[in-house]
Amino acid sequence: MNRNKGVTGPKGFRAAGVAAGIKESGALDLTLVVNDGPNDAAAGVFTTNVVKAAPVLWSQQVIASRRLGAVVLNSGGANACTGPEGFQDTHATAEKVAEVLNIGAIDVAVCSTGLIGERLPMDAVRFGVEKAAKELADTVDAGLNAATGVMTTDSRPKQSWDSHPDGWSVGGFVKGAGMLAPNMATMLSVITTDAVIDGAALDAALRQATSRTFDRLDVDGGTSTNDTVLVLASGASGVTPSAEDFVALLTKVAGDLVKQLQGDAEGVTKEVSIVVRGAATEAEAVHVGRTVAEDNLVKTALFGSDPNWGRIAMALGRADAVIDPDKLGIAINGITLCANGTRAQDRSLADLTGRDIEVVIDLNVGASEATVLTTDLSHAYVEENSAYSS
Amino acid sequence: MNRNKGVTGPKGFRAAGVAAGIKESGALDLTLVVNDGPNDAAAGVFTTNVVKAAPVLWSQQVIASRRLGAVVLNSGGANACTGPEGFQDTHATAEKVAEVLNIGAIDVAVCSTGLIGERLPMDAVRFGVEKAAKELADTVDAGLNAATGVMTTDSRPKQSWDSHPDGWSVGGFVKGAGMLAPNMATMLSVITTDAVIDGAALDAALRQATSRTFDRLDVDGGTSTNDTVLVLASGASGVTPSAEDFVALLTKVAGDLVKQLQGDAEGVTKEVSIVVRGAATEAEAVHVGRTVAEDNLVKTALFGSDPNWGRIAMALGRADAVIDPDKLGIAINGITLCANGTRAQDRSLADLTGRDIEVVIDLNVGASEATVLTTDLSHAYVEENSAYSS
């Protein structure tokens, strides 16, 4: 696992991140990732929010072919709730990328992140695309610039790369997620691989990997209008991995990107893992974990380093799942505070002063398990989401 | 509408609030409300949380007869997640009340609020019941003491009373609700009336009234282990109101109690009304309103007096309801910021600096409407729920 390499880690990819002038700050705000092949298999997963940004509507269409030649991403504007004109802006962005790369617009996915409800400055976007095309490179620096160009309130670029002994690798970058970006609450990720894999297999692998990684990070229940995860396969390694090996490495890299999202969440002071065991089904384990992860009384207690298991019991009692209050067990950082639904060890034994907290909830009604990652609810979260909102 | 009178406003009721020694602070912590009849009709609604406190389990049983002679309530301990022993404590409390009032334990409802997972100090409870029985009175002061005895982090007792021209009235008290009480996140309310009404009609009226009042206040999505609303009818006025008149006055008093809960919510700096119009069904209107009410990014924006309609669009897009993004309208304090799913008037025109904020969401897909009351998410909320949690 190497966090200094990303989308340019696998062979067959070039990338760039430039300052297009979309952000008034002059920071990098446009990223281009190009797949030089020989293959161009691709797959994507998108937000479930019914209010979808124009770039999501566009990218969902172009990914239907399970082929992509390039992905263009911008920060500084989400292009969401912008109507038909906003969709035309996205189309024009893809056309511009197609022009400079001499491919079809249908081969170009578009991602945007930033304020909802504002049109993008298209002159700046077109300028940025031309500038990025000139700076495309397969270097580590180019990958870092690509990861930096999508940042909004992220405190640092987030990349991960890992290789398989057989000679192929997976790399990618990510930005945002839940609390991470208040009115830019978007999570965008582009993952690349030089493995030989067709679009159908890539799509199946991406859904398996994201269901265990991106789908299990819940910082505030938010689902943005722009959330997107794309994976591109160049086949440049010439190696065709087994489905198991590919899913395993893709999941490992995705999981490391998600861990970085959790660690950089806005106002985070605690990195919390909620482990739900003994659930009737894995889906219910995830649902119970998310219900607890989204409870403000639990999140504020964790911010206060308070092992308040009563709030956890109250929170999970709201979940739509098979729960027997008399069988409930709750442990925090290894101390069993609740057993058979009642008080067990004294709460004073649980030390929550560190940054990492593990909550283990045992429903004792089944054999399924899942872990949901979340954060605490801190003063910094309120500050960053109120005082500094647009 | 009179907020200086409560459960002793209607004829046929005596009440008391005493310091039993359950709270170490020595504050009032035990309340007794007695129905002297001639009738003893009663009804109740309880938390939907599957993790139910012992007093809820007890009261759900005794209310099945739709008759109650008295209600005993304590603050300083929720008696939740306390197992069979906790249930025995509740039973013993009812037995003690039955003994001092010379009625059956089956005629006594029990409510508790406080820390989850701790047993109640039963000697103090028994002492408090005897003390309260001696202080029972039908006076305004007795009603105020009763409303005070159930307070936890409430900043003030909350009462409401109103009368009908025909000579009957409805009064009650309430404590808590959502953010109002962190690890004591319980809402308890006892409402009395001297109208002549049977248990079945009273039950139907209570469900109609709470569905439009208590069920539409959502400060943080919390549903406590102890939430309870009880209504007792003495028939002492000798007047039998029409079903319409009774539901109307009961709803009016319940609504005033709920408005006081919103205004006293922990850390509240904004009292927010979320009006959802044009929904396919009233249930969907309520669901959309609650989804927005529970969104931390919306709540922090409101705390910051920021008319960030994009966050509202994002939040409601998660709701499980019929929504057409292209028909969406959003207005804040009278300024239409979003029409047909895109930007309308400039956000700078919306002034959110006051304490009261009205958000009007028009889904434009149907004819149903509902209003959900909520609050903002402030530094004070985080402080009260982290630094001061047990």
PDB file of C-alpha atoms in Angstrom, chain B residues 96-277:
ATOM      1  CA  LYS B  96     -46.624   2.058  46.615  1.00  0.00           C
ATOM      2  CA  VAL B  97     -48.820   4.658  44.870  1.00  0.00           C
ATOM      3  CA  ALA B  98     -51.782   2.232  45.005  1.00  0.00           C
ATOM      4  CA  GLU B  99     -51.172   1.743  48.710  1.00  0.00           C
ATOM      5  CA  VAL B 100     -51.156   5.451  49.621  1.00  0.00           C
ATOM      6  CA  LEU B 101     -54.142   6.228  47.367  1.00  0.00           C
ATOM      7  CA  ASN B 102     -56.058   3.067  48.250  1.00  0.00           C
ATOM      8  CA  ILE B 103     -56.491   2.024  44.606  1.00  0.00           C
ATOM      9  CA  GLY B 104     -55.120  -0.865  42.553  1.00  0.00           C
ATOM     10  CA  ALA B 105     -51.597  -0.911  41.128  1.00  0.00           C
ATOM     11  CA  ILE B 106     -53.253  -1.681  37.780  1.00  0.00           C
ATOM     12  CA  ASP B 107     -54.745   1.834  37.945  1.00  0.00           C
ATOM     13  CA  VAL B 108     -51.318   3.495  38.199  1.00  0.00           C
ATOM     14  CA  ALA B 109     -49.162   4.488  35.212  1.00  0.00           C
ATOM     15  CA  VAL B 110     -45.432   5.068  35.775  1.00  0.00           C
ATOM     16  CA  CYS B 111     -43.064   7.347  33.824  1.00  0.00           C
ATOM     17  CA  SER B 112     -39.329   7.827  34.362  1.00  0.00           C
ATOM     18  CA  THR B 113     -36.667  10.065  32.822  1.00  0.00           C
ATOM     19  CA  GLY B 114     -32.946  10.295  33.420  1.00  0.00           C
ATOM     20  CA  LEU B 115     -29.804   8.287  32.772  1.00  0.00           C
ATOM     21  CA  ILE B 116     -30.211   4.977  30.922  1.00  0.00           C
ATOM     22  CA  GLY B 117     -28.805   1.813  32.479  1.00  0.00           C
ATOM     23  CA  GLU B 118     -28.959   2.706  36.161  1.00  0.00           C
ATOM     24  CA  ARG B 119     -31.343   1.280  38.806  1.00  0.00           C
ATOM     25  CA  LEU B 120     -33.565   3.740  40.667  1.00  0.00           C
ATOM     26  CA  PRO B 121     -32.951   4.433  44.389  1.00  0.00           C
ATOM     27  CA  MET B 122     -36.212   2.785  45.506  1.00  0.00           C
ATOM     28  CA  ASP B 123     -36.084   4.015  49.093  1.00  0.00           C
ATOM     29  CA  ALA B 124     -36.094   7.573  47.753  1.00  0.00           C
ATOM     30  CA  VAL B 125     -38.909   6.722  45.327  1.00  0.00           C
ATOM     31  CA  ARG B 126     -41.097   5.258  48.087  1.00  0.00           C
ATOM     32  CA  PHE B 127     -40.345   8.227  50.355  1.00  0.00           C
ATOM     33  CA  GLY B 128     -41.264  10.569  47.510  1.00  0.00           C
ATOM     34  CA  VAL B 129     -44.580   8.840  46.821  1.00  0.00           C
ATOM     35  CA  GLU B 130     -45.635   9.179  50.482  1.00  0.00           C
ATOM     36  CA  LYS B 131     -44.499  12.809  50.551  1.00  0.00           C
ATOM     37  CA  ALA B 132     -46.323  13.610  47.281  1.00  0.00           C
ATOM     38  CA  ALA B 133     -49.543  11.951  48.492  1.00  0.00           C
ATOM     39  CA  LYS B 134     -49.571  14.318  51.482  1.00  0.00           C
ATOM     40  CA  GLU B 135     -49.063  17.372  49.241  1.00  0.00           C
ATOM     41  CA  LEU B 136     -51.684  16.547  46.598  1.00  0.00           C
ATOM     42  CA  ALA B 137     -53.770  19.622  45.755  1.00  0.00           C
ATOM     43  CA  ASP B 138     -55.922  20.959  42.912  1.00  0.00           C
ATOM     44  CA  THR B 139     -54.201  24.347  42.990  1.00  0.00           C
ATOM     45  CA  VAL B 140     -52.197  26.190  40.331  1.00  0.00           C
ATOM     46  CA  ASP B 141     -49.113  25.856  42.539  1.00  0.00           C
ATOM     47  CA  ALA B 142     -49.563  22.097  42.798  1.00  0.00           C
ATOM     48  CA  GLY B 143     -49.802  21.899  39.011  1.00  0.00           C
ATOM     49  CA  LEU B 144     -46.603  23.924  38.648  1.00  0.00           C
ATOM     50  CA  ASN B 145     -44.773  21.674  41.117  1.00  0.00           C
ATOM     51  CA  ALA B 146     -45.934  18.637  39.142  1.00  0.00           C
ATOM     52  CA  ALA B 147     -44.573  20.175  35.913  1.00  0.00           C
ATOM     53  CA  THR B 148     -41.307  20.987  37.703  1.00  0.00           C
ATOM     54  CA  GLY B 149     -40.781  17.538  39.215  1.00  0.00           C
ATOM     55  CA  VAL B 150     -40.253  15.929  35.801  1.00  0.00           C
ATOM     56  CA  MET B 151     -37.635  18.429  34.562  1.00  0.00           C
ATOM     57  CA  THR B 152     -34.166  17.190  33.606  1.00  0.00           C
ATOM     58  CA  THR B 153     -32.137  19.653  31.517  1.00  0.00           C
ATOM     59  CA  ASP B 154     -35.279  21.654  30.776  1.00  0.00           C
ATOM     60  CA  SER B 155     -34.643  25.314  31.548  1.00  0.00           C
ATOM     61  CA  ARG B 156     -38.227  25.856  32.718  1.00  0.00           C
ATOM     62  CA  PRO B 157     -41.456  23.974  33.456  1.00  0.00           C
ATOM     63  CA  LYS B 158     -43.809  23.760  30.467  1.00  0.00           C
ATOM     64  CA  GLN B 159     -47.567  23.892  30.932  1.00  0.00           C
ATOM     65  CA  SER B 160     -50.606  24.741  28.868  1.00  0.00           C
ATOM     66  CA  TRP B 161     -54.332  24.990  29.578  1.00  0.00           C
ATOM     67  CA  ASP B 162     -57.347  26.086  27.609  1.00  0.00           C
ATOM     68  CA  SER B 163     -61.108  25.924  28.081  1.00  0.00           C
ATOM     69  CA  HIS B 164     -64.148  25.485  25.880  1.00  0.00           C
ATOM     70  CA  PRO B 165     -67.112  27.903  26.090  1.00  0.00           C
ATOM     71  CA  ASP B 166     -69.310  24.933  27.007  1.00  0.00           C
ATOM     72  CA  GLY B 167     -67.552  24.655  30.359  1.00  0.00           C
ATOM     73  CA  TRP B 168     -64.877  21.968  30.034  1.00  0.00           C
ATOM     74  CA  SER B 169     -61.123  22.306  29.639  1.00  0.00           C
ATOM     75  CA  VAL B 170     -57.835  20.574  28.779  1.00  0.00           C
ATOM     76  CA  GLY B 171     -54.510  21.121  30.557  1.00  0.00           C
ATOM     77  CA  GLY B 172     -51.130  19.463  30.825  1.00  0.00           C
ATOM     78  CA  PHE B 173     -47.390  19.586  31.268  1.00  0.00           C
ATOM     79  CA  VAL B 174     -44.453  18.314  29.232  1.00  0.00           C
ATOM     80  CA  LYS B 175     -40.694  17.867  29.603  1.00  0.00           C
ATOM     81  CA  GLY B 176     -37.837  17.078  27.289  1.00  0.00           C
ATOM     82  CA  ALA B 177     -37.744  16.122  23.594  1.00  0.00           C
ATOM     83  CA  GLY B 178     -34.912  15.271  21.249  1.00  0.00           C
ATOM     84  CA  MET B 179     -31.997  17.592  21.666  1.00  0.00           C
ATOM     85  CA  LEU B 180     -33.611  18.833  24.828  1.00  0.00           C
ATOM     86  CA  ALA B 181     -32.078  16.046  26.863  1.00  0.00           C
ATOM     87  CA  PRO B 182     -28.923  14.286  25.752  1.00  0.00           C
ATOM     88  CA  ASN B 183     -28.608  10.995  27.634  1.00  0.00           C
ATOM     89  CA  MET B 184     -32.014  11.738  29.137  1.00  0.00           C
ATOM     90  CA  ALA B 185     -33.550  12.223  25.731  1.00  0.00           C
ATOM     91  CA  THR B 186     -37.046  11.612  26.983  1.00  0.00           C
ATOM     92  CA  MET B 187     -40.273  13.433  26.275  1.00  0.00           C
ATOM     93  CA  LEU B 188     -42.954  12.942  28.924  1.00  0.00           C
ATOM     94  CA  SER B 189     -46.353  14.592  28.956  1.00  0.00           C
ATOM     95  CA  VAL B 190     -49.460  14.227  31.099  1.00  0.00           C
ATOM     96  CA  ILE B 191     -52.636  15.895  29.862  1.00  0.00           C
ATOM     97  CA  THR B 192     -55.902  16.101  31.806  1.00  0.00           C
ATOM     98  CA  THR B 193     -59.477  17.027  30.918  1.00  0.00           C
ATOM     99  CA  ASP B 194     -62.737  17.324  32.833  1.00  0.00           C
ATOM    100  CA  ALA B 195     -64.778  16.543  29.725  1.00  0.00           C
ATOM    101  CA  VAL B 196     -67.030  13.503  29.739  1.00  0.00           C
ATOM    102  CA  ILE B 197     -65.491  11.066  27.227  1.00  0.00           C
ATOM    103  CA  ASP B 198     -65.025   7.301  27.213  1.00  0.00           C
ATOM    104  CA  GLY B 199     -61.694   5.546  26.908  1.00  0.00           C
ATOM    105  CA  ALA B 200     -62.121   4.502  23.281  1.00  0.00           C
ATOM    106  CA  ALA B 201     -62.977   8.027  22.135  1.00  0.00           C
ATOM    107  CA  LEU B 202     -60.175   9.440  24.293  1.00  0.00           C
ATOM    108  CA  ASP B 203     -57.676   7.030  22.714  1.00  0.00           C
ATOM    109  CA  ALA B 204     -58.771   7.974  19.199  1.00  0.00           C
ATOM    110  CA  ALA B 205     -58.606  11.682  20.022  1.00  0.00           C
ATOM    111  CA  LEU B 206     -55.125  11.376  21.553  1.00  0.00           C
ATOM    112  CA  ARG B 207     -53.755   9.604  18.466  1.00  0.00           C
ATOM    113  CA  GLN B 208     -55.257  12.244  16.182  1.00  0.00           C
ATOM    114  CA  ALA B 209     -53.851  15.066  18.301  1.00  0.00           C
ATOM    115  CA  THR B 210     -50.333  13.641  18.746  1.00  0.00           C
ATOM    116  CA  SER B 211     -50.017  12.744  15.051  1.00  0.00           C
ATOM    117  CA  ARG B 212     -50.303  16.458  14.255  1.00  0.00           C
ATOM    118  CA  THR B 213     -48.273  17.800  17.194  1.00  0.00           C
ATOM    119  CA  PHE B 214     -45.811  15.624  19.128  1.00  0.00           C
ATOM    120  CA  ASP B 215     -45.120  13.505  16.035  1.00  0.00           C
ATOM    121  CA  ARG B 216     -44.126  16.598  14.043  1.00  0.00           C
ATOM    122  CA  LEU B 217     -41.405  17.974  16.277  1.00  0.00           C
ATOM    123  CA  ASP B 218     -38.043  16.580  15.220  1.00  0.00           C
ATOM    124  CA  VAL B 219     -34.967  18.156  16.721  1.00  0.00           C
ATOM    125  CA  ASP B 220     -32.453  15.378  16.108  1.00  0.00           C
ATOM    126  CA  GLY B 221     -34.357  12.308  14.986  1.00  0.00           C
ATOM    127  CA  GLY B 222     -34.017  10.804  18.423  1.00  0.00           C
ATOM    128  CA  THR B 223     -36.677   8.476  19.788  1.00  0.00           C
ATOM    129  CA  SER B 224     -36.153   7.844  23.445  1.00  0.00           C
ATOM    130  CA  THR B 225     -36.585   4.617  25.378  1.00  0.00           C
ATOM    131  CA  ASN B 226     -39.115   6.378  27.633  1.00  0.00           C
ATOM    132  CA  ASP B 227     -41.261   8.724  25.508  1.00  0.00           C
ATOM    133  CA  THR B 228     -44.805   8.783  26.836  1.00  0.00           C
ATOM    134  CA  VAL B 229     -47.911  10.949  26.460  1.00  0.00           C
ATOM    135  CA  LEU B 230     -50.853  10.173  28.755  1.00  0.00           C
ATOM    136  CA  VAL B 231     -54.300  11.790  28.849  1.00  0.00           C
ATOM    137  CA  LEU B 232     -56.744  11.394  31.749  1.00  0.00           C
ATOM    138  CA  ALA B 233     -60.432  12.365  31.699  1.00  0.00           C
ATOM    139  CA  SER B 234     -62.312  13.002  34.956  1.00  0.00           C
ATOM    140  CA  GLY B 235     -65.707  13.948  33.560  1.00  0.00           C
ATOM    141  CA  ALA B 236     -65.973  16.444  36.434  1.00  0.00           C
ATOM    142  CA  SER B 237     -67.370  19.165  34.175  1.00  0.00           C
ATOM    143  CA  GLY B 238     -70.407  17.048  33.421  1.00  0.00           C
ATOM    144  CA  VAL B 239     -70.139  18.192  29.809  1.00  0.00           C
ATOM    145  CA  THR B 240     -69.874  15.769  26.882  1.00  0.00           C
ATOM    146  CA  PRO B 241     -68.197  17.618  23.980  1.00  0.00           C
ATOM    147  CA  SER B 242     -68.492  16.605  20.348  1.00  0.00           C
ATOM    148  CA  ALA B 243     -65.625  14.503  19.042  1.00  0.00           C
ATOM    149  CA  GLU B 244     -64.601  17.378  16.746  1.00  0.00           C
ATOM    150  CA  ASP B 245     -64.553  19.927  19.568  1.00  0.00           C
ATOM    151  CA  PHE B 246     -62.575  17.624  21.859  1.00  0.00           C
ATOM    152  CA  VAL B 247     -59.940  16.739  19.270  1.00  0.00           C
ATOM    153  CA  ALA B 248     -59.606  20.411  18.371  1.00  0.00           C
ATOM    154  CA  LEU B 249     -58.952  21.606  21.942  1.00  0.00           C
ATOM    155  CA  LEU B 250     -56.714  18.624  22.773  1.00  0.00           C
ATOM    156  CA  THR B 251     -54.702  19.319  19.614  1.00  0.00           C
ATOM    157  CA  LYS B 252     -54.487  23.023  20.490  1.00  0.00           C
ATOM    158  CA  VAL B 253     -53.101  22.336  23.970  1.00  0.00           C
ATOM    159  CA  ALA B 254     -50.754  19.588  22.705  1.00  0.00           C
ATOM    160  CA  GLY B 255     -49.499  21.924  19.980  1.00  0.00           C
ATOM    161  CA  ASP B 256     -48.747  24.634  22.543  1.00  0.00           C
ATOM    162  CA  LEU B 257     -46.804  22.149  24.685  1.00  0.00           C
ATOM    163  CA  VAL B 258     -44.810  21.068  21.603  1.00  0.00           C
ATOM    164  CA  LYS B 259     -44.061  24.691  20.683  1.00  0.00           C
ATOM    165  CA  GLN B 260     -42.607  25.126  24.191  1.00  0.00           C
ATOM    166  CA  LEU B 261     -40.454  21.997  23.695  1.00  0.00           C
ATOM    167  CA  GLN B 262     -39.062  23.462  20.467  1.00  0.00           C
ATOM    168  CA  GLY B 263     -38.329  26.781  22.146  1.00  0.00           C
ATOM    169  CA  ASP B 264     -36.479  25.122  25.033  1.00  0.00           C
ATOM    170  CA  ALA B 265     -34.538  22.582  22.954  1.00  0.00           C
ATOM    171  CA  GLU B 266     -30.911  22.203  23.993  1.00  0.00           C
ATOM    172  CA  GLY B 267     -28.658  24.742  22.363  1.00  0.00           C
ATOM    173  CA  VAL B 268     -31.445  26.107  20.169  1.00  0.00           C
ATOM    174  CA  THR B 269     -30.806  29.491  18.575  1.00  0.00           C
ATOM    175  CA  LYS B 270     -33.320  29.098  15.715  1.00  0.00           C
ATOM    176  CA  GLU B 271     -36.919  27.876  15.859  1.00  0.00           C
ATOM    177  CA  VAL B 272     -37.479  26.393  12.422  1.00  0.00           C
ATOM    178  CA  SER B 273     -40.743  25.482  10.705  1.00  0.00           C
ATOM    179  CA  ILE B 274     -40.342  23.268   7.642  1.00  0.00           C
ATOM    180  CA  VAL B 275     -43.478  23.452   5.515  1.00  0.00           C
ATOM    181  CA  VAL B 276     -43.692  20.786   2.801  1.00  0.00           C
ATOM    182  CA  ARG B 277     -46.340  21.415   0.131  1.00  0.00           C
TER     183      ARG B 277
END
